[in-house]
Amino acid sequence: MWKTIIRRVLIMIPQLFILSLLIFILAKQMPGDPFTGLITPETDPNVLEEMRIKAGFYDPWYVQYYNWIANAAQGDFGQSYTYKKPVADIIGARGLNTLLLSLLSVILVYLIAIPLGVLAGRYQESFLDKSIVLYSFISYAIPTFVLSLIFVYVFGYRLMWFPTSGTVDISLDAGTWEYYWSRFYHLLLPAITYALLGTTGIIQYLRTEIIDAKTMDYVKTARSKGIPMKKVYSRHIFRNSLLPIAAFLGFTITGLLSGSIFIETVFGYQGMGKLFIDSILSRDYSVITALVMLFGFLALLGSLLSDIILSIVDPRIRID
Amino acid sequence: MENNNAQTVDKLESQSSPPTGIQVILREFKKDKLAMFSLIGVILLIVTVMVLAVVIDQAKIMNIQLLERFTEPGVRGYILGADEAGRDMFGQLIIGAKNSILIAIAITILANFVGIALGIIMGYYGGFIDNFFMRIIDFFITLPTLMIIIVVITIIPSYGIMDLILIIAAFQWMSTARLVRSKALSEARRDYISASKTMGTSDFAIMFKGLLPNLSSLLIVEVTLSFAGNVGIETGLSFLGFGLPPSTPSLGTLVSYAMNPIILSSKWWIWLPASLLILIMMLGINYVGQALRRAADAKQRLG
């Protein structure tokens, strides 16, 4: 068990190394340098040149790479060109917004997917099952940005149930009860949109798992002991199929990250995904580099998490 | 008499031989009316778009006519109205759909060619080659692909349609390769492959004349589903503003006009038709893919 986890964590180290090297190469291709952000009309070109030399701009690439990694590991990603603030501060503020959105989305995904998956598997081939399978198919096929736009249009502009963009009502003061309610309210529609799209995998997995379990020996044993079918479902089958579902958490996180770019752009939600697009448009390279590194790291962490949970649940994939 | 006998043998053979791939697929589509409907719908849609794209005058549609700004649908011959610059939305829809479909086809061909070839090679040889490429694929599959594609697109100084196709395809072959490899791995241990080896057939011939046809049912499914995925990726990138340049509209470009709140809230004819077209295409192609997947798996077949 531990062997598997340690081995899996060790694999992550070269992966992180290659990821950082890849991003470093990409960052080197971007025009400009970290000091472009400091240039004002009064800047003396000679002073700037001195600063470049001092910061090691003309060092060999491996020295630069080492310095970049050493700084990044301490949370120093340089200065933002548009915001004139340390990159870490900007990402920190936006990261909280994305974290809240992701948290609510994940909760909603599981709240929607688990009952639907269980019902579909239990009443296999019924009308209910067919509707749920159709729903999970549609949610798999719809592109995120199309559904987000249609939801903003229908629920925001036509029915006016939800705010159409932003993170919070700007007229409210921070710290008040209304302020927190407004934040939650702004969070709700993007989170529901994501949750509706993110349920496919879990529903399909639970459904097949429960259909397979019906013919298993332990279910037959439970039935022959006289346990009512209802209880067999809620106690025996459900508990057996629930743990692997936890493994989807890792995939859900990875999916959320790329989905956040579309959802936050459409809903005007001030999170990391929107920050990424904004930074690309304003050519704020230090922010871009830091964000790609962070997202890559989180995605690797997500797949690590899934693998570890799977190895706990399923002894066959462990290394002994 | 002899002739008669031969006929009976022929007849018996045709009765006992299992249905071939195409027959199985046809039977599946006959059984599932919705899949048949999707298949015909998607083909009709693509053919209509291609024909109309040839017929209409692209230069005339992209011409800016400020007098026709935000003309409503149905007025003065504008079937779907006009946009901010007075350009006919119906014409733009056709051009956008044509561009999106053609680009998705190009990406699908390129990415699947690499993915399938590499997957078969990995599965057939196994060992070091397999391990080496699997490590690479495992790594790239976990990357935030969308972000890296966007970064690469912004770095390239002057990029055109070809660059876009190459960049997207460069990140799309991995999942195909992984899937094909896992099937090829078990298929390559079968007796008929060993028999071919003993006969002295070259590795290349075994891989692409022996193995490949036996994976064809899986490959059709994979190609169809990845086509739908590529339509989604290209329109998504164009929607964010990192796909096709504005002079060659894609369906995603048309949808991206909705990022202007005024257009989103009150000028539905500019963004909704393109959104619905993407939606219909994605649902249709994916549904066909699902039906093909069922046909490829004897346990799930309806027919």
Coordinates of C-alpha atoms in Angstrom, one line a residue:
Chain A
M1 CA 0.0 0.0 0.0
W2 CA 2.6 2.6 1.1
K3 CA 4.9 1.3 -1.5
T4 CA 2.4 2.3 -4.2
I5 CA 1.9 5.8 -2.8
I6 CA 5.6 6.5 -2.4
R7 CA 6.3 5.2 -5.9
R8 CA 3.5 7.4 -7.3
V9 CA 4.8 10.5 -5.4
L10 CA 8.3 9.8 -6.7
I11 CA 7.0 9.7 -10.3
M12 CA 5.6 13.2 -9.8
I13 CA 9.1 14.7 -9.2
P14 CA 10.4 14.2 -12.8
Q15 CA 6.9 15.2 -14.0
L16 CA 7.2 18.5 -12.1
F17 CA 10.7 19.0 -13.4
I18 CA 9.7 18.5 -17.1
L19 CA 6.6 20.7 -16.5
S20 CA 8.7 23.6 -15.1
L21 CA 11.3 23.2 -17.9
L22 CA 8.5 23.3 -20.5
I23 CA 7.0 26.4 -19.0
F24 CA 10.5 28.0 -18.7
I25 CA 11.1 27.5 -22.4
L26 CA 7.7 28.9 -23.2
A27 CA 8.3 31.9 -21.0
K28 CA 11.7 32.6 -22.7
Q29 CA 9.9 32.7 -26.0
M30 CA 7.6 35.5 -24.8
P31 CA 8.6 39.0 -25.8
G32 CA 9.7 41.4 -23.1
D33 CA 11.3 40.7 -19.7
P34 CA 10.4 41.0 -16.0
F35 CA 11.4 44.7 -16.1
T36 CA 9.1 45.7 -18.9
G37 CA 6.6 46.2 -16.0
L38 CA 8.8 48.8 -14.4
I39 CA 9.3 51.0 -17.4
T40 CA 7.9 54.5 -17.1
P41 CA 8.6 57.5 -19.3
E42 CA 11.3 58.6 -16.8
T43 CA 13.2 55.3 -16.7
D44 CA 16.8 55.7 -17.7
P45 CA 17.8 52.9 -20.2
N46 CA 21.2 52.5 -18.6
V47 CA 19.7 51.9 -15.2
L48 CA 17.4 49.3 -16.7
E49 CA 20.3 47.6 -18.4
E50 CA 22.2 47.5 -15.1
M51 CA 19.1 46.0 -13.4
R52 CA 19.0 43.4 -16.1
I53 CA 22.6 42.4 -15.6
K54 CA 22.1 42.4 -11.8
A55 CA 19.1 40.1 -12.1
G56 CA 21.0 37.7 -14.3
F57 CA 19.2 38.4 -17.6
Y58 CA 22.3 37.6 -19.6
D59 CA 23.3 34.5 -17.6
P60 CA 23.3 31.1 -19.3
W61 CA 19.9 29.5 -19.4
Y62 CA 20.5 26.9 -16.8
V63 CA 21.5 29.5 -14.2
Q64 CA 18.4 31.5 -15.1
Y65 CA 16.3 28.3 -14.8
Y66 CA 17.7 27.5 -11.5
N67 CA 17.1 31.0 -10.1
W68 CA 13.5 31.0 -11.5
I69 CA 12.8 27.7 -9.8
A70 CA 14.4 28.7 -6.6
N71 CA 12.3 31.9 -6.5
A72 CA 9.1 30.1 -7.5
A73 CA 9.6 27.5 -4.8
Q74 CA 9.6 30.4 -2.3
G75 CA 6.4 31.8 -3.9
D76 CA 8.2 34.6 -5.7
F77 CA 7.0 34.7 -9.3
G78 CA 8.1 38.3 -10.0
Q79 CA 6.1 41.5 -10.6
S80 CA 2.9 41.8 -12.6
Y81 CA 3.2 44.2 -15.5
T82 CA -0.5 45.4 -15.5
Y83 CA -1.2 45.4 -11.7
K84 CA 2.3 46.6 -10.6
K85 CA 2.1 44.1 -7.7
P86 CA 3.8 40.8 -6.8
V87 CA 2.3 38.0 -8.9
A88 CA 1.7 35.9 -5.8
D89 CA -0.5 38.5 -4.2
I90 CA -2.7 38.8 -7.3
I91 CA -3.1 35.0 -7.7
G92 CA -3.8 34.7 -4.0
A93 CA -6.8 37.1 -4.2
R94 CA -8.2 35.4 -7.4
G95 CA -7.3 31.9 -6.2
L96 CA -9.8 32.2 -3.3
N97 CA -12.6 33.0 -5.7
T98 CA -11.8 30.0 -7.9
L99 CA -11.5 27.8 -4.8
L100 CA -14.9 28.8 -3.6
L101 CA -16.4 28.2 -7.0
S102 CA -14.7 24.8 -7.3
L103 CA -15.8 23.8 -3.8
L104 CA -19.4 24.6 -4.4
S105 CA -19.2 22.9 -7.9
V106 CA -17.8 19.7 -6.5
I107 CA -20.4 19.5 -3.8
L108 CA -23.2 20.1 -6.3
V109 CA -21.6 17.5 -8.7
Y110 CA -21.8 14.8 -6.0
L111 CA -25.2 15.9 -4.8
I112 CA -26.6 15.5 -8.4
A113 CA -24.6 12.6 -9.6
I114 CA -24.9 10.1 -6.7
P115 CA -28.7 9.9 -6.5
L116 CA -29.1 9.9 -10.3
G117 CA -26.5 7.2 -10.7
V118 CA -28.0 5.0 -8.0
L119 CA -31.5 5.4 -9.3
A120 CA -30.5 4.6 -12.9
G121 CA -28.7 1.5 -11.8
R122 CA -31.5 0.3 -9.5
Y123 CA -34.3 0.8 -12.0
Q124 CA -32.4 -0.4 -15.0
E125 CA -34.1 -0.1 -18.4
S126 CA -37.0 1.8 -16.9
F127 CA -38.2 5.2 -18.2
L128 CA -36.3 6.9 -15.3
D129 CA -33.1 5.1 -16.2
K130 CA -33.4 6.0 -19.9
S131 CA -34.0 9.7 -19.0
I132 CA -31.0 9.8 -16.7
V133 CA -28.8 8.1 -19.4
L134 CA -30.0 10.7 -21.9
Y135 CA -29.3 13.5 -19.5
S136 CA -25.7 12.2 -18.9
F137 CA -25.2 11.9 -22.6
I138 CA -26.4 15.5 -23.3
S139 CA -24.3 16.9 -20.5
Y140 CA -21.2 15.1 -21.9
A141 CA -21.8 16.5 -25.4
I142 CA -22.5 20.1 -24.6
P143 CA -19.5 22.5 -24.7
T144 CA -19.1 24.5 -21.5
F145 CA -19.2 27.9 -23.1
V146 CA -22.4 27.2 -25.0
L147 CA -24.3 26.0 -21.9
S148 CA -22.9 28.9 -19.8
L149 CA -24.1 31.5 -22.3
I150 CA -27.5 30.0 -22.7
F151 CA -27.9 29.9 -18.9
V152 CA -26.8 33.5 -18.5
Y153 CA -29.3 34.5 -21.2
V154 CA -32.2 32.4 -19.9
F155 CA -31.7 32.7 -16.1
G156 CA -29.9 36.0 -16.0
Y157 CA -31.4 38.2 -18.7
R158 CA -34.8 36.6 -19.4
L159 CA -36.0 35.3 -16.1
M160 CA -33.7 37.6 -14.0
W161 CA -33.2 35.0 -11.3
F162 CA -29.5 35.4 -11.1
P163 CA -26.9 38.2 -11.6
T164 CA -25.4 38.1 -15.0
S165 CA -21.8 38.8 -14.2
G166 CA -19.3 39.6 -11.5
T167 CA -18.3 38.2 -8.1
V168 CA -20.2 40.4 -5.7
D169 CA -22.5 43.4 -5.7
I170 CA -20.1 46.3 -5.6
S171 CA -22.4 48.6 -3.7
L172 CA -22.2 46.4 -0.6
D173 CA -19.6 46.7 2.2
A174 CA -17.2 43.8 2.9
G175 CA -18.0 41.9 6.1
T176 CA -21.7 42.4 6.2
W177 CA -24.2 39.6 6.0
E178 CA -25.6 40.9 2.7
Y179 CA -22.1 41.0 1.3
Y180 CA -21.5 37.3 1.9
W181 CA -25.0 36.5 0.6
S182 CA -24.3 38.4 -2.6
R183 CA -21.0 36.5 -3.1
F184 CA -22.8 33.2 -2.7
Y185 CA -25.6 34.4 -5.0
H186 CA -23.0 35.3 -7.7
L187 CA -21.4 31.9 -7.2
L188 CA -24.6 29.9 -7.6
L189 CA -25.3 30.0 -11.4
P190 CA -21.7 29.3 -12.5
A191 CA -21.4 26.4 -10.0
I192 CA -24.7 24.9 -11.2
T193 CA -23.6 25.2 -14.8
Y194 CA -20.3 23.4 -14.0
A195 CA -22.0 20.8 -11.8
L196 CA -24.6 19.9 -14.5
L197 CA -21.7 19.3 -17.0
G198 CA -19.4 17.5 -14.6
T199 CA -21.7 14.7 -13.6
T200 CA -21.4 12.3 -16.6
G201 CA -18.5 10.2 -15.4
I202 CA -19.9 9.6 -11.9
I203 CA -23.4 8.8 -13.1
Q204 CA -22.2 6.3 -15.7
Y205 CA -19.8 4.6 -13.3
L206 CA -22.3 4.2 -10.5
R207 CA -24.9 2.9 -12.9
T208 CA -22.8 0.1 -14.3
E209 CA -21.4 -0.6 -10.9
I210 CA -24.8 -1.2 -9.4
I211 CA -26.1 -3.2 -12.4
D212 CA -23.0 -5.4 -12.1
A213 CA -23.5 -5.8 -8.3
K214 CA -27.1 -7.1 -8.7
T215 CA -25.7 -10.5 -9.9
M216 CA -22.9 -10.7 -7.3
D217 CA -22.7 -13.4 -4.7
Y218 CA -22.8 -11.1 -1.7
V219 CA -26.1 -9.6 -2.9
K220 CA -27.6 -13.1 -3.3
T221 CA -26.4 -14.0 0.2
A222 CA -27.9 -10.9 1.7
R223 CA -31.2 -11.6 -0.1
S224 CA -31.3 -15.2 1.0
K225 CA -30.7 -14.1 4.6
G226 CA -34.0 -12.3 4.2
I227 CA -32.8 -8.7 4.0
P228 CA -35.3 -6.7 2.0
M229 CA -34.1 -5.5 -1.4
K230 CA -34.4 -1.9 -0.3
K231 CA -31.9 -2.4 2.5
V232 CA -29.5 -4.4 0.2
Y233 CA -29.4 -1.4 -2.0
S234 CA -28.9 1.2 0.6
R235 CA -26.5 -0.8 2.8
H236 CA -24.6 -3.4 0.8
I237 CA -24.5 -2.2 -2.8
F238 CA -24.4 1.5 -2.2
R239 CA -21.5 1.3 0.3
N240 CA -19.5 -0.9 -2.1
S241 CA -19.8 1.4 -5.1
L242 CA -19.4 4.6 -3.2
L243 CA -15.7 4.4 -2.5
P244 CA -14.5 4.3 -6.1
I245 CA -16.6 7.4 -6.6
A246 CA -14.2 9.3 -4.4
A247 CA -11.5 8.6 -6.9
F248 CA -13.3 10.8 -9.4
L249 CA -12.4 13.7 -7.1
G250 CA -9.0 14.0 -8.8
F251 CA -10.5 14.0 -12.3
T252 CA -13.2 16.5 -11.2
I253 CA -10.5 18.9 -10.0
T254 CA -8.6 18.6 -13.3
G255 CA -11.8 19.1 -15.3
L256 CA -12.7 22.1 -13.1
L257 CA -9.4 23.8 -13.9
S258 CA -9.9 23.9 -17.6
G259 CA -13.6 24.5 -17.3
S260 CA -12.9 27.5 -15.1
I261 CA -11.4 29.4 -18.0
F262 CA -14.7 29.2 -19.9
I263 CA -17.1 29.5 -17.0
E264 CA -15.3 32.5 -15.4
T265 CA -15.0 34.3 -18.7
V266 CA -18.7 33.9 -19.5
F267 CA -19.9 34.8 -16.0
G268 CA -17.4 37.6 -15.6
Y269 CA -16.3 35.8 -12.4
Q270 CA -13.0 37.2 -11.0
G271 CA -11.2 33.9 -10.6
M272 CA -7.9 32.4 -11.9
G273 CA -9.4 31.3 -15.2
K274 CA -10.5 34.9 -16.0
L275 CA -7.1 36.2 -14.7
F276 CA -5.4 33.9 -17.2
I277 CA -7.4 35.2 -20.2
D278 CA -7.0 38.8 -19.0
S279 CA -3.2 38.3 -18.6
I280 CA -2.9 36.8 -22.0
L281 CA -4.8 39.7 -23.5
S282 CA -2.6 42.3 -21.7
R283 CA 0.6 40.2 -22.3
D284 CA 1.3 40.0 -18.6
Y285 CA 3.8 37.2 -18.9
S286 CA 4.9 36.8 -15.3
V287 CA 1.3 36.2 -14.3
I288 CA 0.8 33.7 -17.2
T289 CA 3.9 31.7 -16.4
A290 CA 2.9 31.5 -12.7
L291 CA -0.7 30.5 -13.6
V292 CA 0.3 27.7 -16.0
M293 CA 2.8 26.4 -13.5
L294 CA 0.1 26.4 -10.8
F295 CA -2.6 24.8 -12.9
G296 CA -0.1 22.2 -14.1
F297 CA 0.9 21.4 -10.5
L298 CA -2.7 21.2 -9.4
A299 CA -3.6 18.9 -12.3
L300 CA -0.7 16.6 -11.4
L301 CA -1.8 16.6 -7.8
G302 CA -5.4 15.8 -8.9
S303 CA -4.2 12.7 -10.9
L304 CA -2.0 11.7 -7.9
L305 CA -5.0 11.9 -5.6
S306 CA -7.1 9.8 -7.9
D307 CA -4.4 7.1 -8.3
I308 CA -3.9 6.9 -4.5
I309 CA -7.6 6.6 -3.8
L310 CA -7.9 4.0 -6.5
S311 CA -5.0 2.0 -5.0
I312 CA -6.7 2.1 -1.6
V313 CA -10.0 0.9 -3.0
D314 CA -8.8 -1.6 -5.6
P315 CA -5.9 -3.8 -4.3
R316 CA -5.3 -5.2 -7.8
I317 CA -3.5 -2.1 -9.0
R318 CA -1.2 -1.9 -6.0
I319 CA 2.5 -2.7 -6.3
D320 CA 3.7 -5.3 -3.8
Chain B
M1 CA -25.6 -31.2 -60.5
E2 CA -22.2 -30.0 -59.5
N3 CA -23.3 -26.5 -60.1
N4 CA -26.3 -27.0 -57.9
N5 CA -24.1 -28.3 -55.1
A6 CA -21.8 -25.4 -55.2
Q7 CA -24.8 -23.1 -54.9
T8 CA -26.0 -24.9 -51.8
V9 CA -22.6 -24.6 -50.3
D10 CA -22.5 -20.9 -51.1
K11 CA -25.9 -20.5 -49.5
L12 CA -25.0 -22.4 -46.4
E13 CA -21.8 -20.4 -46.0
S14 CA -23.5 -17.1 -46.3
Q15 CA -26.0 -18.2 -43.6
S16 CA -23.5 -19.4 -41.1
S17 CA -20.8 -16.8 -41.5
P18 CA -21.1 -14.1 -38.9
P19 CA -22.2 -10.6 -40.0
T20 CA -19.4 -8.4 -41.1
G21 CA -18.5 -5.0 -39.5
I22 CA -20.6 -2.9 -41.8
Q23 CA -23.6 -5.2 -41.5
V24 CA -23.4 -5.0 -37.7
I25 CA -23.3 -1.2 -37.8
L26 CA -26.2 -1.0 -40.2
R27 CA -28.3 -3.3 -38.0
E28 CA -27.5 -1.2 -35.0
F29 CA -28.6 2.0 -36.7
K30 CA -31.8 0.3 -38.0
K31 CA -32.6 -0.7 -34.5
D32 CA -31.9 2.7 -32.9
K33 CA -34.1 5.2 -34.7
L34 CA -32.5 8.2 -32.9
A35 CA -29.0 7.2 -34.0
M36 CA -30.2 6.8 -37.6
F37 CA -31.9 10.2 -37.3
S38 CA -28.6 11.7 -35.9
L39 CA -26.5 10.1 -38.6
I40 CA -28.7 11.4 -41.5
G41 CA -29.0 14.8 -39.7
V42 CA -25.3 15.3 -39.3
I43 CA -24.5 14.2 -42.9
L44 CA -27.3 16.5 -44.3
L45 CA -26.1 19.4 -42.1
I46 CA -22.5 19.0 -43.3
V47 CA -23.5 18.6 -47.0
T48 CA -25.9 21.6 -46.8
V49 CA -23.2 23.8 -45.2
M50 CA -20.6 22.8 -47.8
V51 CA -22.9 23.4 -50.7
L52 CA -24.2 26.7 -49.4
A53 CA -20.6 27.8 -48.6
V54 CA -19.7 27.3 -52.3
V55 CA -22.9 29.1 -53.5
I56 CA -22.8 32.2 -51.4
D57 CA -20.5 35.2 -52.0
Q58 CA -18.1 35.4 -49.1
A59 CA -16.6 38.8 -49.9
K60 CA -20.1 40.3 -50.2
I61 CA -21.1 38.9 -46.8
M62 CA -18.0 40.2 -45.0
N63 CA -18.6 43.6 -46.5
I64 CA -19.3 46.2 -43.8
Q65 CA -22.7 48.0 -44.3
L66 CA -23.3 50.4 -41.4
L67 CA -26.8 51.1 -42.6
E68 CA -27.8 47.5 -41.9
R69 CA -26.4 47.6 -38.3
F70 CA -28.3 45.2 -36.1
T71 CA -31.0 44.6 -38.7
E72 CA -33.5 42.2 -37.2
P73 CA -34.2 38.7 -38.7
G74 CA -36.5 38.5 -41.6
V75 CA -36.1 42.2 -42.5
R76 CA -35.0 43.1 -46.1
G77 CA -34.0 39.6 -46.9
Y78 CA -31.7 39.1 -43.9
I79 CA -32.8 35.6 -42.8
L80 CA -31.0 35.8 -39.5
G81 CA -30.5 39.5 -39.3
A82 CA -27.2 41.4 -39.4
D83 CA -24.4 42.1 -36.8
E84 CA -22.9 45.3 -35.5
A85 CA -21.2 46.0 -38.8
G86 CA -24.3 45.1 -40.9
R87 CA -22.9 41.8 -42.1
D88 CA -25.5 39.1 -42.9
M89 CA -25.6 36.7 -40.0
F90 CA -27.0 33.7 -42.0
G91 CA -24.1 34.0 -44.5
Q92 CA -21.6 34.3 -41.6
L93 CA -23.2 31.2 -40.0
I94 CA -22.6 29.1 -43.1
I95 CA -19.0 30.4 -43.5
G96 CA -18.3 29.8 -39.8
A97 CA -19.8 26.3 -39.9
K98 CA -17.8 25.4 -43.0
N99 CA -14.5 26.6 -41.4
S100 CA -15.2 24.9 -38.1
I101 CA -16.1 21.6 -39.7
L102 CA -13.2 21.6 -42.1
I103 CA -10.7 22.5 -39.4
A104 CA -12.2 19.8 -37.1
I105 CA -11.8 17.2 -39.9
A106 CA -8.2 18.2 -40.5
I107 CA -7.3 18.0 -36.8
T108 CA -9.1 14.7 -36.5
I109 CA -7.2 13.2 -39.4
L110 CA -3.9 14.4 -38.3
A111 CA -4.2 13.6 -34.6
N112 CA -5.8 10.2 -35.2
F113 CA -3.2 9.2 -37.8
V114 CA -0.4 9.9 -35.3
G115 CA -2.4 8.4 -32.4
I116 CA -3.4 5.2 -34.2
A117 CA 0.1 4.6 -35.8
L118 CA 1.9 5.1 -32.5
G119 CA -0.7 3.2 -30.5
I120 CA -0.3 0.1 -32.7
I121 CA 3.5 0.3 -32.7
M122 CA 3.5 0.6 -28.9
G123 CA 1.0 -2.3 -28.5
Y124 CA 2.8 -4.5 -31.0
Y125 CA 6.4 -4.1 -29.7
G126 CA 5.6 -3.6 -26.1
G127 CA 8.7 -3.5 -23.8
F128 CA 10.9 -0.4 -23.9
I129 CA 9.1 1.4 -26.7
D130 CA 5.8 1.0 -25.0
N131 CA 7.1 2.1 -21.6
F132 CA 8.9 5.1 -23.1
F133 CA 5.9 6.5 -25.0
M134 CA 3.5 5.7 -22.2
R135 CA 5.5 7.8 -19.8
I136 CA 5.3 10.7 -22.2
I137 CA 1.6 10.3 -22.8
D138 CA 0.8 9.9 -19.1
F139 CA 2.6 13.2 -18.5
F140 CA 1.1 15.2 -21.3
I141 CA -2.4 13.9 -20.6
T142 CA -2.4 15.5 -17.1
L143 CA -1.2 18.9 -18.4
P144 CA -3.6 21.8 -18.6
T145 CA -3.8 21.4 -22.3
L146 CA -6.1 24.3 -23.0
M147 CA -3.8 26.8 -21.3
I148 CA -0.7 25.6 -23.0
I149 CA -2.4 25.8 -26.4
I150 CA -3.4 29.4 -25.7
V151 CA 0.1 30.3 -24.5
V152 CA 1.7 28.7 -27.6
I153 CA -0.8 30.5 -29.9
T154 CA 0.1 33.9 -28.3
I155 CA 3.8 33.3 -28.7
I156 CA 3.7 32.4 -32.4
P157 CA 4.2 35.8 -34.1
S158 CA 2.0 35.3 -37.2
Y159 CA -0.2 32.3 -37.1
G160 CA -2.7 31.0 -39.7
I161 CA -5.2 28.2 -40.0
M162 CA -2.4 25.6 -40.6
D163 CA -0.6 26.6 -37.4
L164 CA -3.9 26.3 -35.4
I165 CA -4.5 22.8 -36.8
L166 CA -1.0 21.7 -36.0
I167 CA -1.0 23.1 -32.5
I168 CA -4.4 21.6 -31.5
A169 CA -3.5 18.2 -33.1
A170 CA -0.1 18.2 -31.2
F171 CA -2.1 17.9 -28.0
Q172 CA -4.9 15.6 -29.2
W173 CA -3.2 12.4 -30.3
M174 CA -2.3 11.1 -26.8
S175 CA -5.7 9.7 -25.7
T176 CA -6.1 8.0 -29.1
A177 CA -2.7 6.5 -28.8
R178 CA -3.3 5.3 -25.3
L179 CA -6.6 3.6 -26.2
V180 CA -5.3 2.0 -29.4
R181 CA -2.2 0.8 -27.5
S182 CA -4.3 -1.0 -24.8
K183 CA -6.3 -2.8 -27.5
A184 CA -3.3 -3.6 -29.7
L185 CA -1.4 -4.9 -26.7
S186 CA -3.9 -7.8 -26.1
E187 CA -4.5 -8.3 -29.9
A188 CA -0.8 -8.6 -30.6
R189 CA -0.6 -11.7 -28.3
R190 CA -3.2 -13.6 -30.4
D191 CA -2.4 -16.7 -32.3
Y192 CA -2.9 -15.2 -35.8
I193 CA -0.2 -12.6 -35.1
S194 CA 2.2 -15.3 -33.9
A195 CA 1.4 -17.3 -37.0
S196 CA 2.2 -14.4 -39.2
K197 CA 5.5 -13.9 -37.4
T198 CA 6.4 -17.6 -38.0
M199 CA 5.6 -17.2 -41.7
G200 CA 8.2 -14.4 -41.8
T201 CA 5.8 -11.6 -42.5
S202 CA 7.5 -8.2 -41.8
D203 CA 6.6 -6.3 -38.7
F204 CA 5.2 -3.4 -40.7
A205 CA 2.8 -5.7 -42.7
I206 CA 1.6 -7.5 -39.5
M207 CA 0.9 -4.2 -37.8
F208 CA -0.9 -2.4 -40.5
K209 CA -2.4 -5.3 -42.5
G210 CA -3.1 -7.7 -39.7
L211 CA -3.6 -5.7 -36.6
L212 CA -5.1 -2.6 -37.9
P213 CA -8.2 -4.1 -39.6
N214 CA -8.9 -6.1 -36.5
L215 CA -9.1 -2.9 -34.5
S216 CA -11.2 -1.1 -37.1
S217 CA -14.5 -1.2 -35.1
L218 CA -12.8 0.5 -32.2
L219 CA -11.1 3.0 -34.5
I220 CA -14.3 4.1 -36.1
V221 CA -15.7 4.9 -32.7
E222 CA -12.6 6.8 -31.6
V223 CA -12.4 8.9 -34.8
T224 CA -16.1 9.8 -34.6
L225 CA -15.9 10.9 -30.9
S226 CA -12.6 12.8 -31.4
F227 CA -14.2 14.6 -34.4
A228 CA -16.9 15.9 -32.0
G229 CA -14.3 16.7 -29.4
N230 CA -12.3 18.7 -32.0
V231 CA -15.3 20.7 -33.1
G232 CA -15.7 21.6 -29.4
I233 CA -12.0 22.6 -28.9
E234 CA -11.8 24.7 -32.1
T235 CA -15.0 26.6 -31.4
G236 CA -14.0 27.0 -27.7
L237 CA -10.7 28.5 -28.6
S238 CA -12.2 30.8 -31.2
F239 CA -14.8 31.7 -28.6
L240 CA -12.0 32.8 -26.3
G241 CA -10.4 34.7 -29.1
F242 CA -7.4 32.3 -29.7
G243 CA -8.7 30.3 -32.6
L244 CA -9.2 31.6 -36.1
P245 CA -8.4 35.2 -37.0
P246 CA -11.5 37.4 -37.1
S247 CA -11.4 37.7 -40.9
T248 CA -12.2 33.9 -41.2
P249 CA -15.1 33.5 -38.8
S250 CA -15.7 30.2 -37.0
L251 CA -18.8 29.2 -35.1
G252 CA -16.9 30.1 -32.0
T253 CA -16.2 33.6 -33.2
L254 CA -19.9 34.2 -33.8
V255 CA -20.7 32.9 -30.3
S256 CA -18.0 35.2 -28.8
Y257 CA -20.0 38.3 -29.9
A258 CA -22.2 37.4 -27.0
M259 CA -19.4 38.5 -24.6
N260 CA -20.9 42.0 -25.3
P261 CA -23.8 42.2 -22.7
I262 CA -26.0 44.2 -25.1
I263 CA -25.7 41.6 -27.8
L264 CA -26.2 38.8 -25.3
S265 CA -29.3 40.3 -23.7
S266 CA -31.2 41.8 -26.7
K267 CA -29.6 40.7 -30.0
W268 CA -30.2 37.0 -29.8
W269 CA -29.9 36.4 -33.6
I270 CA -26.2 37.2 -33.5
W271 CA -25.1 34.5 -31.1
L272 CA -27.9 32.0 -30.5
P273 CA -28.0 30.4 -34.0
A274 CA -24.3 29.6 -33.9
S275 CA -24.6 28.3 -30.3
L276 CA -27.5 26.0 -31.3
L277 CA -25.6 24.8 -34.4
I278 CA -22.6 23.8 -32.2
L279 CA -25.0 22.2 -29.8
I280 CA -26.8 20.2 -32.6
M281 CA -23.5 19.1 -34.2
M282 CA -22.0 18.0 -30.9
L283 CA -25.1 16.0 -29.8
G284 CA -25.5 14.5 -33.3
I285 CA -21.9 13.4 -33.8
N286 CA -21.6 12.1 -30.2
Y287 CA -24.8 10.1 -30.5
V288 CA -23.6 8.5 -33.7
G289 CA -20.4 7.7 -31.9
Q290 CA -22.3 6.1 -29.0
A291 CA -24.3 3.9 -31.5
L292 CA -21.0 2.9 -33.2
R293 CA -19.5 2.0 -29.8
R294 CA -22.5 -0.2 -29.0
A295 CA -22.1 -1.9 -32.4
A296 CA -18.5 -2.5 -31.7
D297 CA -19.2 -4.2 -28.4
A298 CA -21.2 -7.5 -28.8
K299 CA -22.5 -7.2 -25.2
Q300 CA -24.2 -3.8 -25.7
R301 CA -25.7 -4.3 -29.1
L302 CA -29.4 -3.6 -29.6
G303 CA -29.7 -5.4 -33.0

